[in-house]
Structures are given as structure tokens and as C-alpha cells.
PDB file of C-alpha atoms in Angstrom:
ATOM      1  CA  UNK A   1     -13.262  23.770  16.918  1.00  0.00           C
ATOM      2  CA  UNK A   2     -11.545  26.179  19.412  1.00  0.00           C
ATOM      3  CA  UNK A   3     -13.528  29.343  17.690  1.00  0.00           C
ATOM      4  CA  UNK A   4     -16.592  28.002  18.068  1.00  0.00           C
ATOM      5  CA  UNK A   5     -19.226  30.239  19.738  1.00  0.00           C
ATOM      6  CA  UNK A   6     -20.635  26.771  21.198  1.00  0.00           C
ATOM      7  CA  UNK A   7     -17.865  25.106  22.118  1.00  0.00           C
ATOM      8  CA  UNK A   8     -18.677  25.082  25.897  1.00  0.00           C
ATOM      9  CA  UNK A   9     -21.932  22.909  25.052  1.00  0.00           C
ATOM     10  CA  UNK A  10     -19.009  19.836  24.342  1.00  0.00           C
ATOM     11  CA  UNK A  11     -21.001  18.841  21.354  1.00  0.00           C
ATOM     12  CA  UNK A  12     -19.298  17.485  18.342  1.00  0.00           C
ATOM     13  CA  UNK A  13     -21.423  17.299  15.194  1.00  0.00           C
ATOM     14  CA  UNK A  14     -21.835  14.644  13.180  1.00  0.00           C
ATOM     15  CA  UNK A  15     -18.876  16.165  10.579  1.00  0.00           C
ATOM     16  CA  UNK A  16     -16.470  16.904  12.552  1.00  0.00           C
ATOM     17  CA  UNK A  17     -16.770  13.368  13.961  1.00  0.00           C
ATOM     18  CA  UNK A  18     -16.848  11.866  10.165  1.00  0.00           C
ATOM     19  CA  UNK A  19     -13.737  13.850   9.497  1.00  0.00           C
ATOM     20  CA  UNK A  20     -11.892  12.820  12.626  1.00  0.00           C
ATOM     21  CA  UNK A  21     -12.495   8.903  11.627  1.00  0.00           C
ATOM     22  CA  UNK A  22     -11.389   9.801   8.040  1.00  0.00           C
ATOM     23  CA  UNK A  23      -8.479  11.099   9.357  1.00  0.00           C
ATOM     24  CA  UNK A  24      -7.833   7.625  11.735  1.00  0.00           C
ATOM     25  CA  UNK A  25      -8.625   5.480   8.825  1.00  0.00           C
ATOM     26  CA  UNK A  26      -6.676   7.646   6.284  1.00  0.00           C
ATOM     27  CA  UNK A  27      -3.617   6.636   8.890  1.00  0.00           C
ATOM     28  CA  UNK A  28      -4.205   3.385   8.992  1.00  0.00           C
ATOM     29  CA  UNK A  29      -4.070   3.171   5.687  1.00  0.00           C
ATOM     30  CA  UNK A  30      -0.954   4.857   5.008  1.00  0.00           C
ATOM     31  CA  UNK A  31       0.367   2.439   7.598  1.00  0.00           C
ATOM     32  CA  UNK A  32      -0.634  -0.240   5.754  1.00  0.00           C
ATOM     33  CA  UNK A  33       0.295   0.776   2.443  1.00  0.00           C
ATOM     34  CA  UNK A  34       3.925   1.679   4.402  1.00  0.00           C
ATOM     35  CA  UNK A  35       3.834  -1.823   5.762  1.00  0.00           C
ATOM     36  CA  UNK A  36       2.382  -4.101   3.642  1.00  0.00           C
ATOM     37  CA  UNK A  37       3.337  -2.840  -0.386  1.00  0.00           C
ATOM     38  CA  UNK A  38       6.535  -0.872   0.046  1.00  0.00           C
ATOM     39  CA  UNK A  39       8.475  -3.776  -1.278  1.00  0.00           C
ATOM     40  CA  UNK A  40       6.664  -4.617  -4.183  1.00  0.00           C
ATOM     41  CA  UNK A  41       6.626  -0.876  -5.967  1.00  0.00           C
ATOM     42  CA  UNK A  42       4.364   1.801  -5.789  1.00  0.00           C
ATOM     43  CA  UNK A  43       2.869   1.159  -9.157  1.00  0.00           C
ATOM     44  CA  UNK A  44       2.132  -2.861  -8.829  1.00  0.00           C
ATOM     45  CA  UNK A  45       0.665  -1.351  -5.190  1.00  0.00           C
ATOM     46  CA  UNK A  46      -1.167   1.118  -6.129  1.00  0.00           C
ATOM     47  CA  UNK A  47      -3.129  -1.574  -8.797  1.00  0.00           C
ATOM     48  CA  UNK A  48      -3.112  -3.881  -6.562  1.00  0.00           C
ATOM     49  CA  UNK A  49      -4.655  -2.004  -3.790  1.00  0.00           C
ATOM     50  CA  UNK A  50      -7.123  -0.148  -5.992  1.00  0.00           C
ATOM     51  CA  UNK A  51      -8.665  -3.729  -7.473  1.00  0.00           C
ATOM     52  CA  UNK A  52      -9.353  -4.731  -3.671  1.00  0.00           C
ATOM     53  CA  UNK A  53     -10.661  -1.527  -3.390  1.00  0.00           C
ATOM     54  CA  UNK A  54     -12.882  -1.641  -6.727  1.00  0.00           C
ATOM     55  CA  UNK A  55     -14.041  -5.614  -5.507  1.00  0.00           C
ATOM     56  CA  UNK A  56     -15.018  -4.610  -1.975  1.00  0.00           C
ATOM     57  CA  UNK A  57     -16.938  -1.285  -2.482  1.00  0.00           C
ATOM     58  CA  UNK A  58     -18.265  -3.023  -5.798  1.00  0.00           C
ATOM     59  CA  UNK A  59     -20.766  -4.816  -3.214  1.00  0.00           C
ATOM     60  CA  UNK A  60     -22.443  -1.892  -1.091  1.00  0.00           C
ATOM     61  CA  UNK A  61     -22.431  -0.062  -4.889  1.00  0.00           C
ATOM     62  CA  UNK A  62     -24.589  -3.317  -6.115  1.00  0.00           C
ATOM     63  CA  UNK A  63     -26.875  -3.524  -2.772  1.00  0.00           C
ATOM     64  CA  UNK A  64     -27.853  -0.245  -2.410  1.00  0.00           C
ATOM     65  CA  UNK A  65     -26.489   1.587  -5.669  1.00  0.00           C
ATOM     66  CA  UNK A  66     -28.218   3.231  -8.425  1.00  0.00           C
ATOM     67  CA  UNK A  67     -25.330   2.626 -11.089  1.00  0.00           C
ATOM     68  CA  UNK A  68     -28.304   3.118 -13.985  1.00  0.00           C
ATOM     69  CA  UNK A  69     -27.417   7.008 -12.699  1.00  0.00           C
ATOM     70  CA  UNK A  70     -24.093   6.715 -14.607  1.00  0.00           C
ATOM     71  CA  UNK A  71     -26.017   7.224 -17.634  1.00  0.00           C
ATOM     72  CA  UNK A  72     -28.386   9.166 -16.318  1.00  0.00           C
ATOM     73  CA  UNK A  73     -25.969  12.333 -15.766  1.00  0.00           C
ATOM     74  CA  UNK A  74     -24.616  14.649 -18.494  1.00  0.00           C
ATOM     75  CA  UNK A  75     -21.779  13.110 -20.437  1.00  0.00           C
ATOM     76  CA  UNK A  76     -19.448  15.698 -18.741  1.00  0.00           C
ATOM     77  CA  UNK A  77     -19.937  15.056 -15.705  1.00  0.00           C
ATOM     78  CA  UNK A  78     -18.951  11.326 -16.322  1.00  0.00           C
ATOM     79  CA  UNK A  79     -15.665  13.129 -18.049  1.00  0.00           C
ATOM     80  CA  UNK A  80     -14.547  15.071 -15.162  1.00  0.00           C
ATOM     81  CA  UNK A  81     -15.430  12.278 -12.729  1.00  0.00           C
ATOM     82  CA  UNK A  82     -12.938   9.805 -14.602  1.00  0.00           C
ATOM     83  CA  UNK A  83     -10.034  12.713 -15.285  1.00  0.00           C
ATOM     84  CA  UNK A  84     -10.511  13.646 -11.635  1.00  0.00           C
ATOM     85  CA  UNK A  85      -9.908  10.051 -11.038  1.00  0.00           C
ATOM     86  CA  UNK A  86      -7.219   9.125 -13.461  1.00  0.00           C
ATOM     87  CA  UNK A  87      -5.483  12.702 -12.295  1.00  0.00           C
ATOM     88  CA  UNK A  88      -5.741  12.839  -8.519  1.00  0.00           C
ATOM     89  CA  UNK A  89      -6.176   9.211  -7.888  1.00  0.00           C
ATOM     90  CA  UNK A  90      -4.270   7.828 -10.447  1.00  0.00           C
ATOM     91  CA  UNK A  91      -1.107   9.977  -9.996  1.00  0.00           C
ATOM     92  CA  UNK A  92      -1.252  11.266  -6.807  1.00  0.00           C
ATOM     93  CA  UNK A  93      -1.234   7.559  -5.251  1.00  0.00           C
ATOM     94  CA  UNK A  94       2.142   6.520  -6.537  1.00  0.00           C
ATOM     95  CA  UNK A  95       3.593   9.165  -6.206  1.00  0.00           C
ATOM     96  CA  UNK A  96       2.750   8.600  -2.584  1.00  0.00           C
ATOM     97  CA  UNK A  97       3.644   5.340  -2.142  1.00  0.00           C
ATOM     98  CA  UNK A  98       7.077   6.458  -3.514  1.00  0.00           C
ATOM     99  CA  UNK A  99       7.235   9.379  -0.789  1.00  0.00           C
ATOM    100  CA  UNK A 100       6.158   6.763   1.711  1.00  0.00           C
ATOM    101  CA  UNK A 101       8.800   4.233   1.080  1.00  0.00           C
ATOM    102  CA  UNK A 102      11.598   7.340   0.878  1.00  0.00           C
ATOM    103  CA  UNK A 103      10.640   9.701   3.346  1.00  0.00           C
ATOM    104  CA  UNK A 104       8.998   7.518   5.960  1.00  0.00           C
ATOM    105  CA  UNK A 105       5.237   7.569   7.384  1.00  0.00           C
ATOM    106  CA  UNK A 106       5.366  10.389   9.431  1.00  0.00           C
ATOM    107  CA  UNK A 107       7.540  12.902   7.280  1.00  0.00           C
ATOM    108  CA  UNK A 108       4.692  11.814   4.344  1.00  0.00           C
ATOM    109  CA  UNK A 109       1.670  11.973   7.003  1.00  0.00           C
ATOM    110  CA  UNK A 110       3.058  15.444   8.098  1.00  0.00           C
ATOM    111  CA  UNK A 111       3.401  16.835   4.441  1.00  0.00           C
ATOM    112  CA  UNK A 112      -0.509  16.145   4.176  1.00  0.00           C
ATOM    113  CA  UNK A 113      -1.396  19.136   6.581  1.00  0.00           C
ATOM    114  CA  UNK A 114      -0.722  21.528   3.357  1.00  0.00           C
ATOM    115  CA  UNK A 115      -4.004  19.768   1.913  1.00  0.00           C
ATOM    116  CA  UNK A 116      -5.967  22.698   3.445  1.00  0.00           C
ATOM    117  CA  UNK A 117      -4.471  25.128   1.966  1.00  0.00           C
ATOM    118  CA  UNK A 118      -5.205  23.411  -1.360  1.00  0.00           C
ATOM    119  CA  UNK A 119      -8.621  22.695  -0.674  1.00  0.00           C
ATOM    120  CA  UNK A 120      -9.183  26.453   0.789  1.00  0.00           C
ATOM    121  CA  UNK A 121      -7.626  27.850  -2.874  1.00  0.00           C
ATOM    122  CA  UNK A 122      -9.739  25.398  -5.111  1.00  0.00           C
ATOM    123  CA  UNK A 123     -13.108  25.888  -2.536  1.00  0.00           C
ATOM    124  CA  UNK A 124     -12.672  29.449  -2.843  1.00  0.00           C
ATOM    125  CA  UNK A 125     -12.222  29.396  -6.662  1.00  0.00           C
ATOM    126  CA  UNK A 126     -14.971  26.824  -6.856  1.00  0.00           C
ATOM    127  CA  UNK A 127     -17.680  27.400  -4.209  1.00  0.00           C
ATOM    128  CA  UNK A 128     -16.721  31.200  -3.312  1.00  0.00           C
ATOM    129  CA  UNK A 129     -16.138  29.910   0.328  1.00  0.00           C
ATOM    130  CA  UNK A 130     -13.871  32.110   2.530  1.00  0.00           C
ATOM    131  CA  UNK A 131     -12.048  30.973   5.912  1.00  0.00           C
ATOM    132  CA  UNK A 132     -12.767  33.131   8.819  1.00  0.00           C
ATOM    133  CA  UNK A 133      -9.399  34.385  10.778  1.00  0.00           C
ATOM    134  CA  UNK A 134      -9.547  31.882  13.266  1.00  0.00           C
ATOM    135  CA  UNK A 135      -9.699  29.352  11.067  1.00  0.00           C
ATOM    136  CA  UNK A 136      -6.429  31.039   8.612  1.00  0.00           C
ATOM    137  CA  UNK A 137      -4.742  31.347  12.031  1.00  0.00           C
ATOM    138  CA  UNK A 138      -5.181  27.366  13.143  1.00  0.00           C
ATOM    139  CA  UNK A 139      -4.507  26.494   9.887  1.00  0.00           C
ATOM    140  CA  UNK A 140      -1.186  28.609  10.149  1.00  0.00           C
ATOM    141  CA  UNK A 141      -0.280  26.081  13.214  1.00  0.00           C
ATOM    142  CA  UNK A 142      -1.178  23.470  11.720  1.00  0.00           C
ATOM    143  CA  UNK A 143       1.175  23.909   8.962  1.00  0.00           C
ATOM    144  CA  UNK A 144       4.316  25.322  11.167  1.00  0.00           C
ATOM    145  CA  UNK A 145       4.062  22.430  13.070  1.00  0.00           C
ATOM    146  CA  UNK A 146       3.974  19.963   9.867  1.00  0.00           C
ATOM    147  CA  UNK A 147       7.071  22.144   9.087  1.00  0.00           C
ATOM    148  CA  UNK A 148       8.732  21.677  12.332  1.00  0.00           C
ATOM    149  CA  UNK A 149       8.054  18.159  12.326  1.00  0.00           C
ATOM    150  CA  UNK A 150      10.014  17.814   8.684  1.00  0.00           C
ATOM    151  CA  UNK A 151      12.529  19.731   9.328  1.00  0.00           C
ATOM    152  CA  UNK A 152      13.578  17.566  12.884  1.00  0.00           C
ATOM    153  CA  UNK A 153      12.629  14.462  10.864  1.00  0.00           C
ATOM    154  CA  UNK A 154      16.588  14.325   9.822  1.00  0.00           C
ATOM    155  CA  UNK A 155      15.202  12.856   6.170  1.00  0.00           C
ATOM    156  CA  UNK A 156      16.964  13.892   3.135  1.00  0.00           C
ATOM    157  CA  UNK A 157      15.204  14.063   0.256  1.00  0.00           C
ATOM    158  CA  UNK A 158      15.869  11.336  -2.603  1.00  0.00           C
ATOM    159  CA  UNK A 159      18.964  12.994  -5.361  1.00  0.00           C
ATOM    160  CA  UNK A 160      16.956  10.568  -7.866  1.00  0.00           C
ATOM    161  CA  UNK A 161      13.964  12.183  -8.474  1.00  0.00           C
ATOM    162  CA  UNK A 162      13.790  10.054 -11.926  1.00  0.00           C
ATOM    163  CA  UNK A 163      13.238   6.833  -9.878  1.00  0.00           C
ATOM    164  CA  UNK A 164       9.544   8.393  -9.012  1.00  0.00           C
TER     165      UNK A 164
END
């Protein structure tokens, strides 16, 4: 936002406010997940939290869905939309809840700010889309201060990596 040409107007676009609530929600629900499952096992959370999930956005889906469009679309799409799922969903949940319950919510929280640099490697791979220099240099920042922030955390990572 800083290397904006219009950032002296003060306006904030409909994105960047979208992303800032994602972000707010995305903690709360890492806070919840932190609070609320950590007992109980990642797995048996993760399928229990994903069934709510599936029930409750089930509704909008039926009111003002299309789901006749799922067989609409060409069969691959469907493909990558359940591997996607069943890869980056599937796995990467756990797997969180795990780090969550060993590392703590804000070592976990803090890790996330590498998901740019993810994102910028598959976007440009994917969409061709390149990040200007102020953006590569806030992004920089962002992830030395994610480092910083792990490194004074004081948490040692788990010795049993089989229990993940």
C-alpha cells in the first residue's frame, strides 16, 4: 500500500479491504482451531471442522448456487479442483493443526508470511505476473520480521517428526 502512486487520496479498495478481513478471520480461526481442537488431534479436528464447514456453506451453495455447473465444466477441471482439495486442504490442514498444538499460535501465524513467496513463484509460473520492487522489498520485511519473530519465540522444534 505504501508504493502506491495514490496513496495520499486514503482510499482503500474494495481488495485490499477483502484481504485485510481474510486475514482477521483467518486469525480467528487459527485461534479457534488452537483453542477449541488441540486436544482431540489434528486429524479427528480437521474432519470435524471441515463437516461444519461442508453443512454451513452447504446452505448459501443451495440458495444461490448453480451446483448443475459441476457437470457442466470439463471433467478436468472437476479433477484438479478435488486433487487441489485433497492436496492443499486435505494435507496442509493437519499438518497445521499439528504445528499449532507444538509450536504455538503465533510461531505458526508468523510462519504463514512465507505464503507470498509461494504464491509469487506459482502466480508467476501460472499467470506470468511479476512483483514490482517495492512490492519484493515489503515482502522482504515482511518475511525478516516473521523470522525475527521465530527466532525470539524460544520454541524448539518437535525431535518427533513421526508423531505428525
Amino acid at each position: 500500500m505504501l508504493a502506491r502512486p495514490d496513496l495520499g487520496k486514503g482510499e482503500i479498495n474494495a481488495a485490499v479491504s477483502l484481504v485485510l478481513l481474510s486475514a482477521l478471520m483467518w486469525a480467528a480461526y487459527s485461534t479457534a482451531v488452537k483453542k477449541f481442537a488441540s486436544d482431540i488431534g489434528s486429524r479427528v479436528a480437521f474432519a470435524v471442522i471441515s463437516l461444519y464447514t461442508t453443512l454451513w456453506l452447504l446452505i448459501p451453495a443451495l440458495i444461490w448456487g448453480n451446483l448443475g455447473l459441476v457437470m457442466q465444466v470439463p471433467w478436468h477441471v472437476n479433477v484438479i479442483l478435488v486433487v487441489s482439495g485433497l492436496l492443499c486442504i486435505g494435507i496442509a490442514h493437519p499438518l497445521y493443526y499439528f504445528a499449532l498444538k507444538e509450536l504455538g499460535l503465533s510461531v505458526c501465524a508468523t510462519m504463514l508470511l512465507s505464503t507470498p513467496v509461494g504464491a509469487l513463484l506459482l502466480s508467476h509460473w501460472v499467470f506470468g505476473e511479476v512483483l514490482t520492487a517495492a512490492q519484493m522489498t515489503f515482502g522482504l520485511v515482511l518475511l525478516a520480521g516473521g523470522a525475527l519473530t521465530i527466532l525470539v519465540s524460544g520454541k524448539e522444534p518437535p525431535l518427533n517428526m513421526a508423531r505428525a
